């Protein structure tokens, strides 16, 4: 089969784009580094729930089974994405780690870790921003006796000895969920970062994201006033896990972590915390070492030196991106927003192939 477009990454963004392109009679091939579609979700904590309800966690024309108002678990979403790919008969090759890209005579050629090569006139990075957890340099200053995990390696409290002193570094949705779960059997300290608004998951009985969807705030462009305000404030939809409620569960709330030494952590006020274990929940970074193209800055992902991404189009002809945070709006990285970005990028791919 002649391939018109190569997509790297079989998450919701890559899968939705492939379906959109196939409807335009554009042949696609998706290369996924994991052994199964959805494995990136399966590696999340055992009891993790999405902060969007099922009705707000669906791809177009493919319902997510279960109560629409309920919040799906991570394995549920992993299996849903796998079924979505099978339902649409998408051409996906798993276990394919791309290590390099070349562009010659208008054709991109990808080489995998196994030495296989695939070529097409268009290439889309759909690997997403949440690929590799960030581990601060201070992690190396801790004693080997301190058990260190990252959010993607934490599964359940049984990974620590009951009664241990555990520090959770990072007060985003993952950090707060993990702190809550550990609090019943551990002595937990949650280290916070920059203040962010904590908003409730439900407003007047409806999923918060239902309101954001209906009001179109979820799709406000990054250049709009509304989009700029939402991006700057960056509200966190886990109001039920705010500091007072976590404190009621005996979670100690600490200011920003600034130093680590042996078995001791220091916050920005100089207070000491003696720990047995630690979980880093300070975010993720992109992996773009495989993007070996002239004129592309790997340190900034798919931002080209000659220009910035414009909603998915790079300055490199035929090179596009989907699934990145705030690619066009707050909805870009969500299942709910995947279709909008896919439609736009698919049009650009179609134009490129027709030029």
Short mmCIF file of C-alpha atoms in Angstrom, two decimals:
data_model
loop_
_atom_site.label_atom_id
_atom_site.label_comp_id
_atom_site.label_asym_id
_atom_site.label_seq_id
_atom_site.Cartn_x
_atom_site.Cartn_y
_atom_site.Cartn_z
CA UNK A 1 0.00 0.00 0.00
CA UNK A 2 1.26 3.44 -0.91
CA UNK A 3 1.50 5.58 2.23
CA UNK A 4 0.48 9.23 1.93
CA UNK A 5 1.00 10.22 5.55
CA UNK A 6 3.04 8.76 8.39
CA UNK A 7 1.80 9.38 11.94
CA UNK A 8 4.09 8.80 14.92
CA UNK A 9 2.03 7.98 18.00
CA UNK A 10 -1.24 6.05 18.44
CA UNK A 11 -2.87 8.11 21.17
CA UNK A 12 -6.23 9.81 20.77
CA UNK A 13 -4.73 12.56 18.58
CA UNK A 14 -2.97 10.25 16.15
CA UNK A 15 -5.89 7.83 15.90
CA UNK A 16 -8.45 10.60 15.32
CA UNK A 17 -6.28 12.19 12.65
CA UNK A 18 -5.87 8.84 10.87
CA UNK A 19 -9.65 8.35 10.77
CA UNK A 20 -10.12 11.88 9.43
CA UNK A 21 -7.47 11.35 6.74
CA UNK A 22 -8.88 7.96 5.73
CA UNK A 23 -12.27 9.60 5.14
CA UNK A 24 -10.47 11.85 2.65
CA UNK A 25 -9.04 8.74 0.93
CA UNK A 26 -5.57 9.56 2.25
CA UNK A 27 -3.67 6.40 3.17
CA UNK A 28 -2.05 6.56 6.60
CA UNK A 29 0.30 4.44 8.66
CA UNK A 30 0.66 4.91 12.42
CA UNK A 31 3.85 3.86 14.17
CA UNK A 32 3.48 3.30 17.92
CA UNK A 33 6.45 2.60 20.18
CA UNK A 34 4.45 0.64 22.80
CA UNK A 35 3.39 -2.97 22.32
CA UNK A 36 -0.31 -2.13 22.58
CA UNK A 37 -2.41 0.89 21.75
CA UNK A 38 -3.24 2.57 25.04
CA UNK A 39 -0.23 1.33 27.00
CA UNK A 40 0.67 4.89 27.94
CA UNK A 41 -2.60 4.92 29.92
CA UNK A 42 -2.12 1.43 31.35
CA UNK A 43 1.09 2.58 33.03
CA UNK A 44 -0.75 5.21 35.07
CA UNK A 45 -1.62 4.59 38.77
CA UNK A 46 -4.05 1.71 39.33
CA UNK A 47 -6.84 3.86 40.78
CA UNK A 48 -6.42 6.85 38.48
CA UNK A 49 -9.60 8.46 37.16
CA UNK A 50 -9.84 11.03 34.40
CA UNK A 51 -11.03 14.50 35.41
CA UNK A 52 -13.47 14.49 32.47
CA UNK A 53 -16.64 12.36 32.58
CA UNK A 54 -17.35 9.65 30.00
CA UNK A 55 -19.57 11.95 27.95
CA UNK A 56 -16.61 14.34 27.74
CA UNK A 57 -14.02 11.61 27.11
CA UNK A 58 -15.23 10.23 23.78
CA UNK A 59 -13.96 10.38 20.24
CA UNK A 60 -16.43 11.23 17.42
CA UNK A 61 -19.08 8.61 16.59
CA UNK A 62 -17.65 6.04 19.00
CA UNK A 63 -19.42 6.00 22.41
CA UNK A 64 -17.58 5.14 25.60
CA UNK A 65 -19.62 2.49 27.41
CA UNK A 66 -20.79 3.14 30.95
CA UNK A 67 -22.59 5.89 32.82
CA UNK A 68 -22.12 9.15 30.85
CA UNK A 69 -21.79 11.14 34.07
CA UNK A 70 -19.24 8.77 35.61
CA UNK A 71 -15.49 9.27 35.43
CA UNK A 72 -13.56 6.58 33.51
CA UNK A 73 -10.48 4.79 34.80
CA UNK A 74 -7.17 4.69 32.97
CA UNK A 75 -7.51 1.06 31.79
CA UNK A 76 -10.98 1.84 30.50
CA UNK A 77 -9.55 4.61 28.30
CA UNK A 78 -6.66 2.42 27.16
CA UNK A 79 -9.03 -0.31 25.99
CA UNK A 80 -11.36 2.28 24.44
CA UNK A 81 -8.56 3.64 22.23
CA UNK A 82 -7.60 0.12 21.19
CA UNK A 83 -11.22 -0.64 20.23
CA UNK A 84 -11.45 2.66 18.36
CA UNK A 85 -8.47 1.73 16.17
CA UNK A 86 -9.90 -1.74 15.45
CA UNK A 87 -13.37 -0.35 14.74
CA UNK A 88 -11.95 1.94 12.05
CA UNK A 89 -9.50 -0.67 10.70
CA UNK A 90 -6.60 1.70 11.15
CA UNK A 91 -3.19 0.66 9.89
CA UNK A 92 -1.17 0.68 13.14
CA UNK A 93 2.19 -0.99 13.74
CA UNK A 94 3.05 -1.34 17.44
CA UNK A 95 6.47 -1.87 18.98
CA UNK A 96 7.91 0.62 16.49
CA UNK A 97 10.33 3.05 18.13
CA UNK A 98 11.28 5.72 15.59
CA UNK A 99 14.93 6.80 15.96
CA UNK A 100 15.51 9.06 12.95
CA UNK A 101 13.89 10.99 10.11
CA UNK A 102 15.27 12.05 6.75
CA UNK A 103 13.66 14.27 4.14
CA UNK A 104 14.72 14.05 0.52
CA UNK A 105 12.96 14.92 -2.74
CA UNK A 106 9.73 15.72 -0.91
CA UNK A 107 9.59 12.40 0.98
CA UNK A 108 10.03 11.74 4.70
CA UNK A 109 11.73 8.46 5.62
CA UNK A 110 11.47 7.14 9.16
CA UNK A 111 13.87 4.56 10.54
CA UNK A 112 12.90 2.45 13.56
CA UNK A 113 15.03 0.92 16.26
CA UNK A 114 14.59 -2.42 14.45
CA UNK A 115 16.07 -0.95 11.28
CA UNK A 116 12.81 -0.87 9.34
CA UNK A 117 12.08 2.12 7.12
CA UNK A 118 8.81 3.78 6.13
CA UNK A 119 8.34 6.67 3.70
CA UNK A 120 5.62 9.19 2.85
CA UNK A 121 5.31 12.78 1.59
CA UNK A 122 3.67 13.92 4.88
CA UNK A 123 4.67 13.34 8.49
CA UNK A 124 2.73 14.07 11.69
CA UNK A 125 4.09 13.99 15.23
CA UNK A 126 1.27 12.70 17.46
CA UNK A 127 3.42 11.53 20.37
CA UNK A 128 2.04 14.19 22.70
CA UNK A 129 3.74 16.23 25.38
CA UNK A 130 3.41 13.73 28.28
CA UNK A 131 6.12 11.29 27.27
CA UNK A 132 8.97 11.32 29.79
CA UNK A 133 8.56 12.43 33.41
CA UNK A 134 10.69 15.34 34.55
CA UNK A 135 13.11 14.47 37.35
CA UNK A 136 14.91 17.48 38.88
CA UNK A 137 18.68 17.36 39.31
CA UNK A 138 18.28 17.39 43.10
CA UNK A 139 17.04 13.79 42.88
CA UNK A 140 20.69 12.69 42.71
CA UNK A 141 21.35 14.40 46.07
CA UNK A 142 19.10 11.96 47.89
CA UNK A 143 20.38 8.87 49.64
CA UNK A 144 20.04 5.51 47.83
CA UNK A 145 17.93 4.43 50.81
CA UNK A 146 15.18 6.83 49.72
CA UNK A 147 12.83 5.05 47.32
CA UNK A 148 12.14 7.34 44.37
CA UNK A 149 9.34 6.91 41.82
CA UNK A 150 7.86 9.07 39.10
CA UNK A 151 4.12 9.50 38.54
CA UNK A 152 4.19 7.03 35.65
CA UNK A 153 5.94 4.40 37.80
CA UNK A 154 3.65 4.69 40.77
CA UNK A 155 0.88 2.09 40.73
CA UNK A 156 -0.45 1.69 44.28
CA UNK A 157 0.48 2.15 47.98
CA UNK A 158 1.84 -1.41 48.19
CA UNK A 159 5.01 -0.17 46.52
CA UNK A 160 5.93 1.40 49.88
CA UNK A 161 6.11 -0.08 53.36
CA UNK A 162 3.07 0.88 55.43
CA UNK A 163 3.74 3.81 57.72
CA UNK A 164 6.53 5.23 55.55
CA UNK A 165 7.16 8.95 55.31
CA UNK A 166 6.36 9.73 51.67
CA UNK A 167 6.81 13.05 49.89
CA UNK A 168 4.76 13.81 46.79
CA UNK A 169 6.45 16.55 44.79
CA UNK A 170 3.98 18.45 42.64
CA UNK A 171 0.39 19.43 43.40
CA UNK A 172 -1.21 18.87 40.01
CA UNK A 173 -4.05 16.41 39.45
CA UNK A 174 -1.74 13.36 39.60
CA UNK A 175 0.07 14.54 42.72
CA UNK A 176 -3.13 15.26 44.58
CA UNK A 177 -4.73 11.94 43.63
CA UNK A 178 -1.61 10.04 44.70
CA UNK A 179 -1.37 11.96 47.99
CA UNK A 180 -5.00 11.16 48.76
CA UNK A 181 -4.54 7.46 48.05
CA UNK A 182 -1.36 7.16 50.13
CA UNK A 183 -2.79 9.07 53.08
CA UNK A 184 -4.63 6.07 54.52
CA UNK A 185 -1.46 4.04 55.12
CA UNK A 186 1.44 6.52 54.88
CA UNK A 187 2.64 9.77 56.42
CA UNK A 188 2.30 11.99 53.36
CA UNK A 189 3.67 15.44 52.60
CA UNK A 190 2.53 17.20 49.42
CA UNK A 191 4.97 19.82 48.14
CA UNK A 192 3.18 22.52 46.15
CA UNK A 193 4.33 24.69 43.28
CA UNK A 194 3.00 27.97 41.93
CA UNK A 195 -0.56 28.70 43.12
CA UNK A 196 -3.28 27.56 40.70
CA UNK A 197 -7.07 27.87 40.93
CA UNK A 198 -8.62 24.58 42.03
CA UNK A 199 -12.05 24.32 40.44
CA UNK A 200 -14.74 21.65 41.07
CA UNK A 201 -15.23 18.72 38.69
CA UNK A 202 -18.96 19.37 38.65
CA UNK A 203 -20.93 22.62 38.51
CA UNK A 204 -24.71 22.57 39.08
CA UNK A 205 -24.69 18.80 38.62
CA UNK A 206 -22.85 18.90 35.29
CA UNK A 207 -19.27 18.00 34.42
CA UNK A 208 -17.19 21.19 34.42
CA UNK A 209 -16.00 20.33 30.92
CA UNK A 210 -19.62 20.11 29.73
CA UNK A 211 -19.92 23.80 30.60
CA UNK A 212 -16.56 24.60 28.96
CA UNK A 213 -17.67 22.70 25.86
CA UNK A 214 -21.09 24.37 25.64
CA UNK A 215 -19.66 27.85 26.21
CA UNK A 216 -16.85 27.16 23.69
CA UNK A 217 -14.29 28.32 26.25
CA UNK A 218 -12.61 24.94 25.81
CA UNK A 219 -11.91 25.83 22.18
CA UNK A 220 -10.87 29.46 22.66
CA UNK A 221 -7.87 30.10 20.44
CA UNK A 222 -4.54 30.74 22.10
CA UNK A 223 -4.44 34.20 20.54
CA UNK A 224 -7.88 35.20 21.91
CA UNK A 225 -8.37 37.08 25.17
CA UNK A 226 -10.31 34.18 26.72
CA UNK A 227 -7.70 31.68 25.60
CA UNK A 228 -4.87 33.78 27.03
CA UNK A 229 -6.65 34.13 30.38
CA UNK A 230 -7.35 30.39 30.69
CA UNK A 231 -3.80 29.52 29.65
CA UNK A 232 -2.28 31.99 32.12
CA UNK A 233 -4.47 30.96 35.08
CA UNK A 234 -4.29 27.24 34.19
CA UNK A 235 -7.10 26.10 36.54
CA UNK A 236 -6.93 22.57 37.92
CA UNK A 237 -10.21 20.57 37.87
CA UNK A 238 -9.83 18.79 41.20
CA UNK A 239 -11.42 21.11 43.71
CA UNK A 240 -12.49 18.14 45.83
CA UNK A 241 -8.78 17.56 46.56
CA UNK A 242 -7.95 21.10 47.67
CA UNK A 243 -5.50 21.75 50.49
CA UNK A 244 -8.05 21.84 53.35
CA UNK A 245 -9.60 18.53 52.25
CA UNK A 246 -6.22 16.85 51.89
CA UNK A 247 -5.19 18.24 55.28
CA UNK A 248 -8.31 16.62 56.75
CA UNK A 249 -6.88 13.31 55.48
CA UNK A 250 -3.66 14.04 57.40
CA UNK A 251 -1.73 15.06 54.30
CA UNK A 252 0.85 17.68 55.27
CA UNK A 253 0.84 20.60 52.82
CA UNK A 254 4.31 22.05 52.20
CA UNK A 255 5.60 25.01 50.16
CA UNK A 256 7.83 24.57 47.12
CA UNK A 257 10.71 22.09 47.44
CA UNK A 258 14.08 23.78 46.92
CA UNK A 259 16.72 21.32 48.13
CA UNK A 260 17.31 17.64 48.85
CA UNK A 261 20.12 16.09 50.87
CA UNK A 262 20.47 12.45 51.90
CA UNK A 263 17.12 11.63 53.55
CA UNK A 264 16.00 15.21 54.07
CA UNK A 265 14.00 17.68 51.98
CA UNK A 266 13.98 21.46 52.43
CA UNK A 267 11.13 23.78 51.42
CA UNK A 268 11.53 27.40 50.37
CA UNK A 269 10.98 28.52 53.96
CA UNK A 270 13.88 26.38 55.20
CA UNK A 271 11.78 23.74 56.95
CA UNK A 272 13.17 20.19 56.98
CA UNK A 273 11.27 16.99 56.14
CA UNK A 274 12.73 13.54 56.78
CA UNK A 275 11.47 10.99 54.26
CA UNK A 276 11.60 7.29 53.38
CA UNK A 277 10.23 7.64 49.85
CA UNK A 278 9.37 10.20 47.22
CA UNK A 279 7.21 10.47 44.10
CA UNK A 280 8.08 13.06 41.45
CA UNK A 281 4.92 14.59 39.95
CA UNK A 282 6.42 17.72 38.42
CA UNK A 283 5.33 17.20 34.83
CA UNK A 284 6.52 15.64 31.61
CA UNK A 285 8.63 16.60 28.64
CA UNK A 286 8.57 15.70 24.97
CA UNK A 287 11.04 13.30 23.39
CA UNK A 288 12.11 14.53 19.96
CA UNK A 289 15.57 13.00 19.58
CA UNK A 290 14.18 11.03 16.67
CA UNK A 291 13.41 14.26 14.81
CA UNK A 292 16.71 14.45 12.93
CA UNK A 293 15.76 17.05 10.32
CA UNK A 294 17.79 20.14 9.37
CA UNK A 295 16.29 23.40 10.62
CA UNK A 296 14.26 21.82 13.40
CA UNK A 297 15.06 22.49 17.03
CA UNK A 298 14.84 19.23 18.98
CA UNK A 299 14.94 21.10 22.27
CA UNK A 300 11.59 22.66 21.44
CA UNK A 301 9.91 19.68 19.88
CA UNK A 302 8.30 20.51 16.58
CA UNK A 303 8.96 24.23 16.66
CA UNK A 304 11.10 25.05 13.67
CA UNK A 305 13.88 27.61 13.84
CA UNK A 306 12.37 29.53 10.95
CA UNK A 307 8.94 29.86 12.58
CA UNK A 308 6.61 28.62 15.29
CA UNK A 309 3.80 26.11 15.18
CA UNK A 310 0.51 27.60 14.03
CA UNK A 311 -2.19 25.27 15.31
CA UNK A 312 -0.40 22.18 13.99
CA UNK A 313 1.44 23.43 10.93
CA UNK A 314 5.19 23.78 11.24
CA UNK A 315 7.48 25.87 9.07
CA UNK A 316 8.84 22.63 7.62
CA UNK A 317 6.79 21.70 4.50
CA UNK A 318 4.79 18.53 5.04
CA UNK A 319 5.56 18.35 8.76
CA UNK A 320 2.59 18.67 11.16
CA UNK A 321 1.71 18.06 14.79
CA UNK A 322 -1.37 17.06 16.82
CA UNK A 323 -1.99 16.28 20.47
CA UNK A 324 0.24 18.89 22.04
CA UNK A 325 -0.95 20.97 25.01
CA UNK A 326 -2.45 24.26 23.83
CA UNK A 327 -1.75 23.45 20.20
CA UNK A 328 -4.78 25.58 19.36
CA UNK A 329 -6.81 25.64 22.59
CA UNK A 330 -7.29 24.07 26.04
CA UNK A 331 -9.05 21.16 24.35
CA UNK A 332 -6.06 20.18 22.19
CA UNK A 333 -4.69 17.52 24.53
CA UNK A 334 -8.09 16.09 25.53
CA UNK A 335 -10.07 13.30 23.88
CA UNK A 336 -12.90 15.79 23.56
CA UNK A 337 -10.78 18.22 21.55
CA UNK A 338 -8.89 15.78 19.34
CA UNK A 339 -11.34 15.99 16.42
CA UNK A 340 -11.10 19.77 15.99
CA UNK A 341 -7.33 19.78 15.61
CA UNK A 342 -7.50 16.64 13.45
CA UNK A 343 -9.89 18.31 11.01
CA UNK A 344 -7.61 21.32 10.63
CA UNK A 345 -4.39 19.33 10.21
CA UNK A 346 -6.09 16.90 7.81
CA UNK A 347 -6.96 19.82 5.54
CA UNK A 348 -3.35 20.92 5.51
CA UNK A 349 -2.18 17.39 4.71
CA UNK A 350 -4.71 17.23 1.88
CA UNK A 351 -3.48 20.56 0.51
CA UNK A 352 0.15 19.43 0.73
CA UNK A 353 -0.57 16.22 -1.14
CA UNK A 354 -2.51 18.12 -3.79
CA UNK A 355 0.17 20.74 -4.35
#
